[in-house]
Tab-separated table of C-alpha atoms in Angstrom:
chain	number	residue	atom	x	y	z
A	13	MET	CA	0.000	0.000	0.000
A	14	THR	CA	1.595	3.258	-1.100
A	15	ASP	CA	-0.941	5.549	0.546
A	16	ARG	CA	-1.017	5.171	4.304
A	17	ILE	CA	-1.008	7.130	7.509
A	18	ILE	CA	1.472	6.095	10.199
A	19	LEU	CA	1.276	6.997	13.880
A	20	GLY	CA	4.647	6.916	15.634
A	21	ILE	CA	5.005	6.978	19.413
A	22	ASP	CA	8.022	7.690	21.624
A	23	PRO	CA	6.726	6.502	25.009
A	24	GLY	CA	7.668	8.162	28.261
A	25	SER	CA	6.324	8.056	31.790
A	26	ASN	CA	6.147	11.874	31.959
A	27	ILE	CA	6.253	12.954	28.319
A	28	THR	CA	5.124	10.757	25.445
A	29	GLY	CA	5.867	12.045	21.960
A	30	TYR	CA	3.642	11.368	18.970
A	31	GLY	CA	4.002	11.990	15.279
A	32	ILE	CA	1.690	11.228	12.396
A	33	ILE	CA	2.946	11.116	8.833
A	34	HIS	CA	1.220	10.472	5.536
A	35	LEU	CA	3.047	8.262	3.065
A	36	ARG	CA	1.734	8.835	-0.441
A	37	ASN	CA	3.609	7.106	-3.261
A	38	LYS	CA	7.218	8.192	-2.669
A	39	SER	CA	6.420	11.226	-0.569
A	40	LEU	CA	6.298	11.712	3.195
A	41	GLN	CA	4.213	14.503	4.664
A	42	LEU	CA	3.894	15.622	8.272
A	43	VAL	CA	0.279	15.455	9.425
A	44	THR	CA	0.623	16.390	13.094
A	45	ALA	CA	2.995	15.948	15.998
A	46	GLY	CA	3.223	16.816	19.662
A	47	VAL	CA	3.494	15.430	23.154
A	48	PHE	CA	1.301	14.159	25.944
A	49	ASP	CA	2.791	15.925	28.952
A	50	VAL	CA	1.516	14.077	32.008
A	51	SER	CA	4.299	15.221	34.334
A	52	ASN	CA	1.874	17.236	36.497
A	53	GLU	CA	-0.095	14.127	37.424
A	54	GLU	CA	0.972	12.730	40.790
A	55	ASP	CA	-0.530	9.279	40.361
A	56	HIS	CA	1.278	7.021	37.872
A	57	PHE	CA	-1.955	5.286	36.899
A	58	SER	CA	-3.584	8.627	36.066
A	59	LYS	CA	-0.630	9.309	33.764
A	60	LEU	CA	-1.211	5.994	32.016
A	61	GLN	CA	-4.902	6.737	31.599
A	62	LEU	CA	-4.127	10.098	29.983
A	63	ILE	CA	-1.632	8.489	27.576
A	64	PHE	CA	-4.194	5.819	26.630
A	65	ARG	CA	-6.925	8.410	26.055
A	66	GLY	CA	-4.558	10.638	24.076
A	67	VAL	CA	-3.543	7.835	21.716
A	68	VAL	CA	-7.169	6.754	21.238
A	69	LYS	CA	-8.115	10.367	20.400
A	70	LEU	CA	-5.294	10.599	17.832
A	71	ILE	CA	-6.538	7.389	16.230
A	72	GLU	CA	-10.124	8.658	16.165
A	73	ASP	CA	-9.119	12.052	14.749
A	74	PHE	CA	-6.536	11.002	12.139
A	75	HIS	CA	-7.439	7.391	11.275
A	76	PRO	CA	-3.903	5.998	10.940
A	77	ASP	CA	-3.414	2.729	9.094
A	78	GLU	CA	-0.415	1.588	11.137
A	79	PHE	CA	1.100	2.150	14.568
A	80	ALA	CA	4.841	2.180	15.274
A	81	VAL	CA	6.346	2.495	18.739
A	82	GLU	CA	9.853	2.809	20.089
A	83	GLU	CA	10.704	-0.104	22.346
A	84	PRO	CA	12.312	0.650	25.692
A	85	PHE	CA	16.051	0.209	25.848
A	86	TYR	CA	17.744	-1.551	28.726
A	87	GLY	CA	18.374	0.731	31.670
A	88	LYS	CA	19.930	0.368	35.088
A	89	ASN	CA	16.999	1.858	37.024
A	90	VAL	CA	14.386	-0.883	37.283
A	91	GLN	CA	11.618	1.473	38.474
A	92	SER	CA	12.162	3.801	35.511
A	93	MET	CA	12.114	0.869	33.103
A	94	LEU	CA	8.896	-0.422	34.640
A	95	LYS	CA	7.200	2.973	34.264
A	96	LEU	CA	8.455	3.348	30.707
A	97	GLY	CA	7.233	-0.148	29.834
A	98	ARG	CA	3.813	0.665	31.243
A	99	ALA	CA	3.616	3.861	29.156
A	100	GLN	CA	4.551	1.866	26.069
A	101	GLY	CA	2.019	-0.811	27.008
A	102	VAL	CA	-0.945	1.554	27.311
A	103	ALA	CA	-0.047	3.206	23.986
A	104	ILE	CA	0.061	-0.238	22.352
A	105	ALA	CA	-3.208	-1.207	24.067
A	106	ALA	CA	-4.869	1.906	22.638
A	107	ALA	CA	-3.716	0.945	19.127
A	108	LEU	CA	-4.853	-2.654	19.555
A	109	HIS	CA	-8.162	-1.416	20.981
A	110	ARG	CA	-8.686	0.348	17.639
A	111	ASN	CA	-7.455	-2.682	15.628
A	112	LEU	CA	-4.277	-1.057	14.320
A	113	PRO	CA	-1.306	-3.234	13.376
A	114	VAL	CA	1.521	-2.538	15.840
A	115	THR	CA	5.267	-2.670	15.148
A	116	GLY	CA	8.013	-1.930	17.666
A	117	TYR	CA	11.506	-0.647	16.882
A	118	SER	CA	14.576	-0.418	19.050
A	119	PRO	CA	16.082	3.063	19.485
A	120	ARG	CA	19.159	1.873	17.584
A	121	LYS	CA	17.027	0.651	14.652
A	122	VAL	CA	15.205	3.997	14.487
A	123	LYS	CA	18.484	5.952	14.484
A	124	GLN	CA	20.022	3.618	11.894
A	125	SER	CA	17.004	3.875	9.640
A	126	VAL	CA	16.710	7.660	9.781
A	127	THR	CA	20.375	8.744	9.868
A	128	GLY	CA	22.288	5.698	8.655
A	129	LYS	CA	24.077	5.516	12.015
A	130	GLY	CA	22.718	3.501	14.953
A	131	SER	CA	24.655	5.588	17.447
A	132	ALA	CA	23.406	8.945	16.128
A	133	SER	CA	22.590	11.661	18.640
A	134	LYS	CA	19.044	12.889	19.251
A	135	GLU	CA	20.053	16.129	17.543
A	136	GLN	CA	21.178	14.268	14.410
A	137	VAL	CA	17.919	12.325	14.334
A	138	ALA	CA	15.896	15.520	14.744
A	139	GLU	CA	17.838	17.218	11.946
A	140	MET	CA	17.277	14.358	9.490
A	141	VAL	CA	13.579	14.082	10.346
A	142	GLN	CA	13.214	17.843	9.944
A	143	ARG	CA	14.848	17.727	6.514
A	144	LEU	CA	12.825	14.750	5.388
A	145	LEU	CA	9.466	16.142	6.533
A	146	ASP	CA	10.327	19.810	5.889
A	147	PHE	CA	9.182	21.536	9.080
A	148	ASP	CA	10.569	24.185	11.401
A	149	LYS	CA	12.532	22.146	13.933
A	150	ASN	CA	12.058	24.836	16.571
A	151	LEU	CA	8.350	23.993	16.703
A	152	TYR	CA	8.803	20.582	18.294
A	153	PHE	CA	10.220	18.972	21.426
A	154	GLU	CA	12.847	16.257	21.225
A	155	ASP	CA	10.197	13.687	22.175
A	156	THR	CA	8.135	14.803	19.194
A	157	THR	CA	10.963	14.460	16.687
A	158	ASP	CA	11.788	11.055	18.208
A	159	ALA	CA	8.189	9.950	17.600
A	160	LEU	CA	8.335	11.263	14.036
A	161	ALA	CA	11.570	9.304	13.576
A	162	VAL	CA	9.755	6.136	14.670
A	163	ALA	CA	7.042	6.783	12.063
A	164	VAL	CA	9.645	7.518	9.368
A	165	CYS	CA	11.587	4.382	10.316
A	166	HIS	CA	8.403	2.360	9.961
A	167	SER	CA	7.734	3.855	6.535
A	168	PHE	CA	11.189	2.676	5.414
A	169	GLN	CA	10.688	-0.930	6.535
A	170	GLY	CA	9.562	-3.476	3.961
A	171	LYS	CA	6.733	-1.481	2.465
A	172	GLY	CA	8.854	1.686	2.718
A	173	LEU	CA	9.020	4.580	0.316
A	174	SER	CA	8.699	2.533	-2.834
A	175	SER	CA	6.046	2.272	-5.467
A	176	GLY	CA	6.204	-1.522	-5.518
A	177	GLY	CA	6.429	-1.995	-1.776
A	178	SER	CA	9.277	-4.498	-2.006
A	179	GLU	CA	12.374	-2.472	-1.132
A	180	ASN	CA	13.814	-2.540	2.354
A	181	TYR	CA	15.844	0.439	3.533
A	182	SER	CA	18.513	-0.262	6.120
A	183	GLY	CA	19.162	3.417	6.661
A	184	TRP	CA	19.305	6.878	5.192
A	185	LYS	CA	22.214	6.001	2.878
A	186	SER	CA	20.318	3.014	1.497
A	187	PHE	CA	17.213	5.156	0.959
A	188	ILE	CA	19.190	7.827	-0.964
A	189	GLN	CA	20.902	5.195	-3.109
A	190	GLN	CA	17.522	3.764	-4.095
A	191	ASN	CA	15.834	7.183	-4.391
A	192	PRO	CA	18.406	9.697	-5.717
A	193	GLU	CA	15.636	12.098	-6.746
A	194	ARG	CA	14.821	12.566	-3.030
A	195	ALA	CA	18.338	13.739	-2.069
A	196	LEU	CA	18.552	17.292	-0.741
């Protein structure tokens, strides 16, 4: 399918980023992006409820075809990892509740796909996403550009930015090699 809307999520226990892109033929377009800032909520379960409701509302408002989420990376603080996993879980539950196909990507896979380098900095990821989607990077938080990167990464995988839907992009360099007309 060369015309689809992808919802990308960068889960967080205090700030969850979201980004929605429209993939039409070989073109990516930013639909909307932002964050769910639940840091003022004292109760962790209230935070989770707000994330769930926010994702459901995005799905109802924008009717995405697919849902992509960044998977938590291994951390030393078990409590932080548990909270992050819960935030990811409620976002996934919201997508499943609305019958969206869900795909998870490791942070390294997202960075590799968008920049060509799995160890890229958040700033490098934000810069590449900004160039690819052509928006003012000062308008968005880091969590927002991370969520957009997840959506862009998903668009590159398997069904990616190709008219036939059979190419698989392993990163930015691979994408440019297969789509020289898209180079800046």
